[in-house]
Short mmCIF file of C-alpha atoms and ligand atoms in Angstrom, two decimals:
data_model
loop_
_atom_site.label_atom_id
_atom_site.label_comp_id
_atom_site.label_asym_id
_atom_site.label_seq_id
_atom_site.Cartn_x
_atom_site.Cartn_y
_atom_site.Cartn_z
CA MET A 25 58.89 55.18 153.32
CA LYS A 26 57.21 52.52 155.45
CA LYS A 27 54.52 53.95 157.73
CA ASP A 28 55.28 53.63 161.46
CA ASN A 29 52.17 52.40 163.15
CA THR A 30 53.72 51.76 166.56
CA ARG A 31 52.38 55.01 167.97
CA ARG A 32 48.73 55.79 168.29
CA ARG A 33 46.55 57.19 171.04
CA GLY A 34 49.58 58.62 172.84
CA GLY A 35 52.07 55.81 173.33
CA GLU A 36 53.98 52.89 171.92
CA PHE A 37 51.98 49.78 171.26
CA GLN A 38 52.67 46.82 173.50
CA GLU A 39 52.24 43.22 172.55
CA ILE A 40 49.93 41.22 174.80
CA ALA A 41 48.78 37.62 174.77
CA PHE A 42 45.82 36.44 176.78
CA THR A 43 42.83 34.13 176.67
CA ILE A 44 39.30 35.42 176.21
CA ASN A 45 36.33 33.08 176.50
CA GLY A 46 38.69 30.17 175.92
CA ARG A 47 40.22 31.69 172.77
CA LYS A 48 43.89 32.70 172.67
CA VAL A 49 44.44 36.28 171.51
CA LYS A 50 47.70 37.99 170.62
CA THR A 51 47.51 41.67 169.78
CA ARG A 52 49.21 45.04 170.12
CA VAL A 53 47.57 47.76 172.18
CA PRO A 54 48.46 51.29 173.26
CA PRO A 55 49.31 51.46 176.97
CA SER A 56 46.33 53.71 177.71
CA MET A 57 43.72 51.47 176.09
CA LEU A 58 40.98 50.30 178.42
CA LEU A 59 39.97 46.67 178.49
CA LEU A 60 36.36 47.73 177.81
CA ASP A 61 37.44 49.29 174.50
CA LEU A 62 39.57 46.30 173.55
CA ILE A 63 36.67 43.94 174.21
CA ARG A 64 33.97 45.96 172.47
CA ASP A 65 35.80 47.76 169.68
CA GLU A 66 38.66 45.44 168.74
CA LEU A 67 37.18 42.04 169.61
CA SER A 68 33.54 42.95 168.83
CA LEU A 69 32.19 41.43 172.02
CA LYS A 70 29.34 43.86 172.66
CA GLY A 71 27.74 42.09 175.64
CA THR A 72 29.99 43.99 178.05
CA LYS A 73 28.21 47.31 178.58
CA PRO A 74 29.67 50.82 178.90
CA GLY A 75 27.74 52.51 181.70
CA CYS A 76 29.18 55.17 184.00
CA LEU A 77 32.80 54.62 182.82
CA GLU A 78 33.87 55.56 186.34
CA GLY A 79 33.83 52.26 188.20
CA GLU A 80 30.48 52.97 189.84
CA CYS A 81 27.87 50.83 188.06
CA GLY A 82 29.40 47.43 187.28
CA ALA A 83 27.81 47.24 183.81
CA CYS A 84 31.25 46.69 182.27
CA SER A 85 32.23 43.80 184.58
CA VAL A 86 34.27 40.93 183.21
CA LEU A 87 36.12 38.10 184.92
CA ILE A 88 39.89 38.18 185.07
CA ASP A 89 41.22 34.84 186.27
CA GLY A 90 37.78 34.18 187.74
CA SER A 91 37.27 37.45 189.65
CA ALA A 92 35.09 40.36 188.55
CA VAL A 93 36.76 43.63 187.55
CA ASN A 94 35.40 46.83 186.02
CA SER A 95 36.77 46.78 182.49
CA CYS A 96 36.25 50.57 182.25
CA LEU A 97 39.06 51.03 184.78
CA TYR A 98 41.30 48.13 183.77
CA LEU A 99 44.10 48.67 181.29
CA ALA A 100 44.13 46.25 178.38
CA VAL A 101 47.91 45.71 178.77
CA ASN A 102 47.29 44.21 182.20
CA THR A 103 45.46 41.24 180.67
CA HIS A 104 48.79 39.86 179.43
CA GLY A 105 49.03 36.21 180.49
CA LYS A 106 45.55 36.25 182.04
CA GLU A 107 42.22 34.61 181.37
CA VAL A 108 39.37 36.97 180.56
CA THR A 109 35.73 35.90 180.52
CA THR A 110 32.97 38.14 179.21
CA ILE A 111 29.23 37.52 179.29
CA GLU A 112 29.56 35.77 175.91
CA GLY A 113 31.92 33.28 177.56
CA LEU A 114 29.40 32.25 180.21
CA SER A 115 27.47 30.20 177.71
CA GLY A 116 29.22 27.05 176.55
CA ASP A 117 27.18 24.12 175.31
CA GLY A 118 24.14 25.70 176.95
CA PRO A 119 23.37 28.79 179.02
CA ASP A 120 25.28 29.12 182.28
CA PRO A 121 23.24 28.33 185.44
CA VAL A 122 23.71 31.97 186.52
CA LEU A 123 21.94 33.22 183.39
CA GLU A 124 19.25 30.57 183.70
CA SER A 125 18.61 31.61 187.30
CA LEU A 126 18.37 35.32 186.38
CA ILE A 127 15.83 34.47 183.68
CA ARG A 128 13.86 32.00 185.85
CA ASN A 129 13.58 34.53 188.67
CA GLY A 130 12.40 37.36 186.41
CA ALA A 131 15.53 39.35 187.34
CA ILE A 132 16.03 40.85 183.86
CA GLN A 133 13.97 43.85 182.79
CA CYS A 134 15.71 46.31 180.43
CA GLY A 135 18.74 44.02 180.61
CA PHE A 136 21.42 46.72 180.65
CA CYS A 137 22.84 45.66 184.01
CA SER A 138 22.34 41.94 183.40
CA PRO A 139 25.70 41.02 181.82
CA GLY A 140 27.53 42.76 184.68
CA MET A 141 25.24 41.18 187.29
CA ALA A 142 25.79 37.72 185.82
CA ILE A 143 29.56 38.24 185.86
CA ALA A 144 29.42 39.49 189.47
CA ILE A 145 27.38 36.46 190.55
CA LYS A 146 29.79 34.15 188.72
CA SER A 147 32.69 35.84 190.51
CA LEU A 148 30.99 35.20 193.88
CA GLN A 149 30.36 31.62 192.87
CA ASN A 150 34.06 31.20 192.08
CA ARG A 151 35.04 32.86 195.35
CA PHE A 152 32.77 30.67 197.46
CA SER A 153 33.55 27.42 195.63
CA SER A 154 36.57 26.89 197.89
CA HIS A 155 34.96 28.50 200.95
CA PRO A 156 33.98 26.28 203.89
CA THR A 157 30.53 27.94 204.24
CA LEU A 158 27.90 29.09 201.79
CA PRO A 159 27.23 32.85 201.63
CA ASP A 160 24.08 34.18 203.31
CA ARG A 161 21.83 36.80 201.73
CA GLU A 162 23.71 39.69 203.36
CA MET A 163 27.03 38.41 202.02
CA ILE A 164 25.52 38.08 198.55
CA LYS A 165 24.11 41.60 198.79
CA LYS A 166 27.52 42.92 199.77
CA GLY A 167 29.16 40.98 196.95
CA LEU A 168 26.84 42.57 194.39
CA GLU A 169 26.84 46.12 195.77
CA GLY A 170 29.15 47.39 193.00
CA ASN A 171 26.51 46.54 190.40
CA LEU A 172 23.62 48.94 189.92
CA CYS A 173 20.19 48.16 188.52
CA ARG A 174 17.63 50.85 187.81
CA CYS A 175 14.73 48.52 187.06
CA THR A 176 14.30 45.55 189.35
CA GLY A 177 14.65 46.82 192.92
CA TYR A 178 17.29 44.06 193.36
CA VAL A 179 15.01 41.53 195.12
CA LYS A 180 14.72 39.22 192.12
CA ILE A 181 18.42 39.56 191.34
CA LEU A 182 19.27 38.55 194.91
CA ASP A 183 16.80 35.65 194.67
CA ALA A 184 18.51 34.51 191.47
CA ALA A 185 21.98 34.83 193.00
CA GLU A 186 20.90 33.01 196.15
CA GLU A 187 19.49 30.15 194.12
CA VAL A 188 22.84 29.69 192.37
CA LEU A 189 25.07 30.28 195.37
CA LYS A 190 23.04 28.25 197.84
CA PRO A 191 21.74 25.35 195.77
CA GLY A 192 19.24 22.97 197.42
FE1 FES B 297 32.45 50.49 184.30
FE2 FES B 297 30.22 51.66 185.14
S1 FES B 297 30.94 51.38 183.09
S2 FES B 297 31.70 50.59 186.31
FE1 FES B 298 17.39 47.40 183.75
FE2 FES B 298 18.87 46.24 185.64
S1 FES B 298 17.30 45.32 184.42
S2 FES B 298 19.13 48.20 184.78
#
């Protein structure tokens, strides 16, 4: 008898189609699967980090249609029809200016928070690209407050973000 693989991890698989880092993906996932697990375990994109797994640290941040979300709280099924960008997707022909700025400003120490920070800064950049005014330091600080860093004391991260968000 043919094995029924439509049930696993407590539910029927659902078919989803989405784009990740510019690549179209079609797959079947259980309804309870987290986007973080889909990204790391099924798609082998390990740059997105599992931290608190409770939506508190931002290490697992990815962009969905240009805005940062915590992939540890986001169901994989909800990516259907959407565009997902992970830290791997920030580098195209060369490193993204956000990553270059983090490196130039010495804002990366152990590096655990860095993928999430870069995604959060990119999300702010997207948000302010159609905004009539540039964000000030306080606005940037507020925009990054969901991302924790144990190493840097945040000053260099804010410097890096400010350099990208307020060029010139
Ligand atoms: Fe998702 Fe900490 S691992 S917010
Ligand atoms: Fe280590 Fe931020 S550089 S947690």
